[in-house]
Amino acid sequence: MDPALVVIIVVVTALIFDFTNGFHDTANAMATSIATGALKPRTAVALSAVLNLVGAFLSVEVAKTISGGIVDDAQITPAVIFGGLVGAIMWNLVTWYVGLPSSSSHALFGGLIGAAWVSSGVDAIHFAKVVDKVLVPAIAAPLIAGLVAAMATIVVYRLKKAADPRVSHTGFKVGQVASASLVSLAHGTNDAQKTMGIITLALITSGSLAPGSAPPTWVIVSAGLAIALGTYLGGWRITHTLGRGLTTIEPAQGFAAQTSTATAILASSHLGFALSTTHVASGGIMGSGLGRDRRGVRWGTMGKMAAGWVLTLPAAGIVGAIAGKWASSGTTGVIGVAVIGGAVSIGIWILSRREPVKPEHIVDEVAAQAELHKVAA
């Protein structure tokens, strides 16, 4: 197959992954605001989409980490990258279908590492960089976000006692809109850059860019638009899990969770850490739940999420390894991977239509929760 055509296929596949990343991670920014009624679902995803697009233009440090740090660009080919992307997309769709807030970022890393390892050997992986820029932030960031959210929630609720209930309730809802907007902006500075980095890596391995190059402008624009479009469509299955499945969220609590999440993501983007925004957002929500009332945390849901986090890297890595090895065999391999990947994706979408989760379902649950809150008060 013409090398230029393979690069085009990789670029299109990377943007498809970016799209799935957008609807998979919508919940990170907007789940708590929707859960408390601070924002209507459609308004929330529209606001998040715009701010994700803006955030994509604010930094390229994470993109540089992806394009020049995780794997050796001299030892892999665009076909290998294509296989890694297919592994990431498959895991994103499976976890979206079951409503599991897993990491799109770790799915991407797993798919890329698996494809590069099997196709080019262990020397193609920069394991020290993987530990420094991926694994350490994966553990530290959600713990830090959770700890900050727990402390912030304790402080917020103590201040809330001295304020008029109606005024504080409205005030924290307004604060939630601001903090959710900041999370969306932060998400754009981190997650959109991962696709930029993958496309840039493909251009470097094909000889179209010099090693160490920053993402071209067209790459930044296309990646920003793809993640924004995915965000606008909204991943309602995962939004339901994060907004209603972990803990019952009040406006003050949501404000604390979102503020801690945004702070952790922005700091990591500045340092070039390709962390999982899903892990950070989940850590913030869990921390805020513990700060308000540890008995209200649903540990069963948290356990399922943690299991998904552990499985993400190896699961995406296995699929990426198979797809990358097959795609590296030539034209037949690339076509075969594309056909099977497309068929599986369509199959998952058809299955999801049998039991759809719509924004109206979340709105109804929010209204029911608000009514219960009034009765309890």
XYZ file of C-alpha atoms in Angstrom:
377
model
C 0.000 0.000 0.000
C 1.191 3.526 -0.809
C 2.890 4.909 2.371
C 1.101 8.235 1.915
C -2.256 6.437 1.914
C -1.350 4.631 5.150
C -0.567 7.991 6.763
C -3.954 9.329 5.664
C -5.638 6.260 7.166
C -3.750 6.823 10.431
C -4.781 10.491 10.552
C -8.455 9.623 9.971
C -8.321 6.822 12.559
C -6.645 9.146 15.085
C -9.435 11.678 14.638
C -12.015 8.898 15.119
C -10.256 8.005 18.368
C -10.327 11.704 19.328
C -14.064 11.760 18.663
C -14.611 8.714 20.910
C -12.403 10.358 23.531
C -14.714 13.380 23.458
C -17.987 11.550 24.102
C -16.273 9.091 26.444
C -14.933 11.917 28.633
C -17.823 14.401 28.537
C -18.751 13.184 31.999
C -15.395 14.266 33.439
C -16.336 17.910 33.150
C -20.097 17.950 33.260
C -21.405 14.940 35.222
C -21.578 16.716 38.572
C -23.133 19.897 37.137
C -25.809 17.843 35.394
C -26.363 15.707 38.489
C -27.067 18.753 40.680
C -29.165 20.528 38.050
C -26.671 23.398 37.747
C -26.698 22.899 33.978
C -29.157 21.220 31.639
C -27.560 18.283 29.780
C -27.583 19.814 26.296
C -26.308 23.158 27.581
C -23.575 21.390 29.522
C -22.215 19.423 26.560
C -22.368 22.457 24.246
C -20.394 24.559 26.745
C -17.925 21.727 27.290
C -17.420 21.243 23.544
C -16.556 24.889 22.958
C -14.117 24.994 25.874
C -12.468 21.713 24.837
C -11.801 23.302 21.451
C -10.328 26.419 23.061
C -8.200 24.327 25.417
C -6.668 22.446 22.482
C -4.869 25.632 21.431
C -3.394 26.512 24.829
C -0.512 24.027 25.075
C 1.414 21.348 23.148
C 3.523 19.874 25.969
C 1.487 16.671 26.250
C 1.510 16.274 22.461
C 5.325 16.390 22.524
C 5.355 13.695 25.205
C 3.264 11.410 22.975
C 5.093 12.109 19.702
C 8.620 11.889 21.083
C 8.580 10.130 24.439
C 6.520 6.934 24.676
C 7.915 4.950 21.729
C 10.966 5.220 19.476
C 9.771 6.898 16.288
C 12.742 5.434 14.384
C 11.603 1.847 15.036
C 7.901 1.963 14.204
C 5.798 2.661 11.125
C 2.445 4.369 10.503
C 0.872 0.896 10.182
C 1.939 0.093 13.750
C 0.385 3.335 14.973
C -2.815 2.444 13.113
C -2.997 -0.870 14.968
C -2.493 0.863 18.311
C -5.296 3.311 17.554
C -7.681 0.483 16.701
C -6.932 -1.138 20.072
C -7.687 2.141 21.870
C -10.936 2.743 19.970
C -12.217 -0.770 20.671
C -11.643 -0.381 24.426
C -13.266 3.066 24.426
C -16.391 1.723 22.759
C -16.667 -1.334 24.994
C -16.344 0.693 28.210
C -18.737 3.339 26.881
C -21.313 0.641 26.156
C -21.193 -0.670 29.734
C -21.071 2.862 31.185
C -17.615 2.415 32.717
C -15.560 5.624 33.177
C -12.253 4.156 32.002
C -9.277 6.105 30.686
C -9.191 6.966 26.978
C -5.609 8.089 27.523
C -4.498 4.757 28.955
C -6.347 2.937 26.179
C -4.271 4.948 23.697
C -1.017 4.263 25.525
C -1.845 0.571 25.884
C -2.751 0.185 22.223
C 0.361 2.017 21.042
C 2.727 0.167 23.399
C 1.243 -3.226 22.507
C 1.460 -2.579 18.774
C 5.024 -1.242 18.956
C 6.225 -4.033 21.259
C 4.953 -6.921 19.122
C 5.810 -5.331 15.770
C 9.178 -3.723 16.554
C 10.451 -5.305 19.760
C 10.859 -4.242 23.370
C 13.548 -1.700 22.459
C 10.898 0.386 20.685
C 9.315 1.286 24.041
C 10.772 4.007 26.272
C 9.769 2.369 29.532
C 11.428 5.000 31.735
C 9.338 7.681 30.039
C 6.202 5.545 30.356
C 6.743 5.269 34.105
C 7.638 8.940 34.547
C 5.007 10.527 32.318
C 2.159 7.974 32.432
C 2.182 5.495 35.325
C 3.259 7.822 38.145
C 0.658 10.502 37.220
C -1.955 7.728 36.855
C -1.516 6.848 40.531
C -0.709 10.251 42.000
C -3.159 12.547 40.198
C -6.480 10.945 41.300
C -5.190 10.558 44.873
C -4.163 14.201 45.016
C -7.415 15.355 43.401
C -9.409 13.208 45.828
C -7.521 14.496 48.873
C -7.897 18.127 47.802
C -11.598 17.593 47.019
C -12.207 15.955 50.409
C -10.558 18.824 52.297
C -12.293 21.437 50.144
C -15.666 19.771 50.733
C -15.154 19.773 54.506
C -14.276 23.484 54.444
C -17.151 24.339 52.088
C -19.757 22.589 54.229
C -18.529 24.325 57.371
C -18.854 27.691 55.647
C -22.227 26.666 54.284
C -23.664 26.206 57.779
C -23.330 29.921 58.473
C -24.991 31.008 55.225
C -28.608 31.240 54.135
C -29.450 27.799 52.619
C -31.181 29.190 49.551
C -28.417 31.700 48.826
C -25.623 29.159 49.272
C -27.450 26.557 47.153
C -27.814 29.004 44.261
C -24.309 30.363 44.734
C -22.682 26.956 44.562
C -24.645 26.106 41.432
C -23.195 29.213 39.786
C -19.786 28.183 41.081
C -20.293 24.763 39.556
C -20.830 26.283 36.120
C -17.520 28.143 36.453
C -15.596 25.138 37.774
C -17.101 22.780 35.163
C -16.046 25.230 32.468
C -12.525 25.192 33.846
C -12.464 21.371 33.796
C -13.564 21.399 30.135
C -10.840 23.886 29.274
C -8.294 21.759 31.134
C -9.526 18.614 29.368
C -8.834 20.260 26.008
C -5.280 21.131 27.068
C -4.579 17.484 27.948
C -6.697 14.989 26.015
C -6.911 16.753 22.655
C -3.129 16.903 22.658
C -2.821 13.116 22.777
C -4.347 12.838 19.321
C -2.150 15.698 18.134
C 0.840 13.752 19.398
C -0.247 10.527 17.652
C -0.771 12.282 14.302
C 2.561 14.085 14.687
C 4.225 10.742 15.483
C 2.753 9.247 12.293
C 4.064 12.183 10.255
C 7.525 11.791 11.817
C 7.677 8.021 11.183
C 6.662 8.589 7.548
C 9.371 11.221 7.063
C 6.906 14.075 6.589
C 8.177 15.847 9.728
C 11.578 15.981 11.392
C 11.990 14.141 14.728
C 11.072 16.364 17.665
C 8.715 18.556 15.628
C 5.726 20.208 17.281
C 2.223 19.509 15.896
C 1.447 21.532 12.750
C -1.430 23.997 12.946
C -3.774 21.813 10.872
C -3.213 18.952 13.313
C -4.090 21.149 16.299
C -7.246 22.443 14.606
C -8.488 19.042 13.429
C -7.837 17.365 16.800
C -9.590 20.197 18.639
C -12.643 19.989 16.375
C -12.857 16.177 16.642
C -12.827 16.094 20.439
C -15.261 19.027 20.575
C -17.730 17.240 18.291
C -17.499 14.064 20.353
C -18.017 16.064 23.533
C -21.120 17.752 22.138
C -22.775 14.437 21.337
C -22.318 13.501 24.993
C -21.488 10.133 26.523
C -24.688 9.812 28.543
C -23.948 6.291 29.753
C -20.754 7.370 31.501
C -22.254 10.684 32.617
C -24.924 8.678 34.427
C -22.298 6.567 36.220
C -20.118 9.483 37.333
C -22.982 11.832 38.149
C -25.286 9.388 39.912
C -23.403 6.131 40.435
C -20.520 7.059 42.743
C -22.260 9.261 45.273
C -25.240 11.597 45.575
C -23.863 15.032 44.687
C -24.947 18.408 46.056
C -23.899 21.759 44.480
C -21.297 22.589 47.148
C -19.812 19.138 46.843
C -19.779 19.293 43.024
C -18.029 22.657 43.125
C -15.251 21.231 45.336
C -14.828 18.148 43.126
C -14.659 20.095 39.878
C -12.241 22.712 41.196
C -9.791 20.076 42.431
C -10.083 18.188 39.137
C -9.361 21.258 37.017
C -6.364 22.198 39.157
C -4.788 18.739 38.823
C -5.331 18.551 35.051
C -3.997 22.047 34.319
C -0.879 21.442 36.411
C -0.224 18.142 34.619
C -0.733 19.692 31.174
C 1.795 22.395 32.013
C 4.347 19.733 33.025
C 3.657 17.520 29.994
C 2.160 14.655 32.030
C -0.258 12.638 29.872
C -2.550 11.728 32.743
C -6.035 10.274 32.639
C -8.618 13.012 33.104
C -11.153 10.272 33.890
C -9.073 9.073 36.837
C -8.692 12.620 38.132
C -12.392 13.459 37.784
C -13.387 10.206 39.486
C -10.896 10.858 42.275
C -12.328 14.346 42.783
C -15.909 13.062 42.956
C -14.942 10.261 45.332
C -12.976 12.654 47.536
C -15.864 15.097 47.712
C -18.185 12.234 48.658
C -15.868 11.182 51.482
C -15.567 14.792 52.627
C -19.351 15.133 52.938
C -20.390 11.683 54.190
C -18.328 8.546 53.638
C -21.457 6.422 54.091
C -22.865 7.945 50.909
C -20.078 6.611 48.704
C -21.048 3.611 46.576
C -17.993 1.415 46.952
C -19.328 -1.280 44.636
C -19.356 1.161 41.709
C -15.891 2.409 42.666
C -14.617 -1.179 42.712
C -15.899 -1.824 39.186
C -14.266 1.383 37.985
C -10.958 0.478 39.616
C -11.033 -2.939 37.945
C -11.601 -1.225 34.611
C -8.667 1.095 35.222
C -6.358 -1.846 35.907
C -7.532 -3.698 32.790
C -7.334 -0.743 30.384
C -3.608 -0.794 29.556
C -3.294 -4.583 29.055
C -6.657 -4.986 27.276
C -6.015 -2.198 24.782
C -2.417 -3.416 24.514
C -3.451 -6.933 23.490
C -5.866 -5.679 20.822
C -3.302 -3.118 19.670
C -0.605 -5.785 19.448
C -2.770 -8.055 17.283
C -3.963 -5.194 15.075
C -0.490 -3.654 14.787
C 1.163 -6.937 13.823
C -1.505 -7.664 11.233
C -1.477 -4.139 9.792
C 2.333 -4.286 9.485
C 2.045 -7.269 7.131
C 0.967 -5.073 4.218
C -2.090 -3.879 2.341
C -4.208 -6.918 3.190
C -3.437 -6.486 6.887
C -4.373 -2.793 6.953
C -7.633 -3.480 5.124
C -8.426 -6.455 7.353
C -7.873 -4.490 10.557
C -9.993 -1.617 9.230
C -12.877 -3.907 8.212
C -12.981 -5.866 11.467
C -12.568 -2.719 13.573
C -15.402 -1.040 11.707
C -17.662 -4.085 12.040
C -17.076 -4.367 15.791
C -17.731 -0.640 16.236
C -21.023 -0.822 14.350
C -22.021 -3.901 16.337
C -21.438 -2.118 19.656
C -23.464 0.869 18.475
C -26.369 -1.388 17.430
C -26.314 -3.093 20.838
C -26.338 0.295 22.585
C -29.565 1.267 20.790
C -31.423 -1.579 22.519
C -31.027 0.060 25.934
C -30.261 3.719 25.244
C -29.342 6.177 27.995
C -30.677 9.602 27.062
C -30.204 13.010 28.692
C -33.896 12.984 29.584
C -33.272 9.994 31.863
C -30.644 11.933 33.791
C -32.890 15.002 34.035
C -35.704 12.867 35.489
C -33.339 11.376 38.085
C -32.058 14.835 39.035
C -35.640 16.046 39.528
C -36.476 12.996 41.645
C -33.365 13.517 43.775
C -34.210 17.200 44.260
C -37.680 16.242 45.429
C -36.238 13.772 47.933
C -33.865 16.476 49.156
C -36.792 18.835 49.774
C -38.686 16.164 51.689
C -35.627 15.394 53.824
C -35.129 19.093 54.572
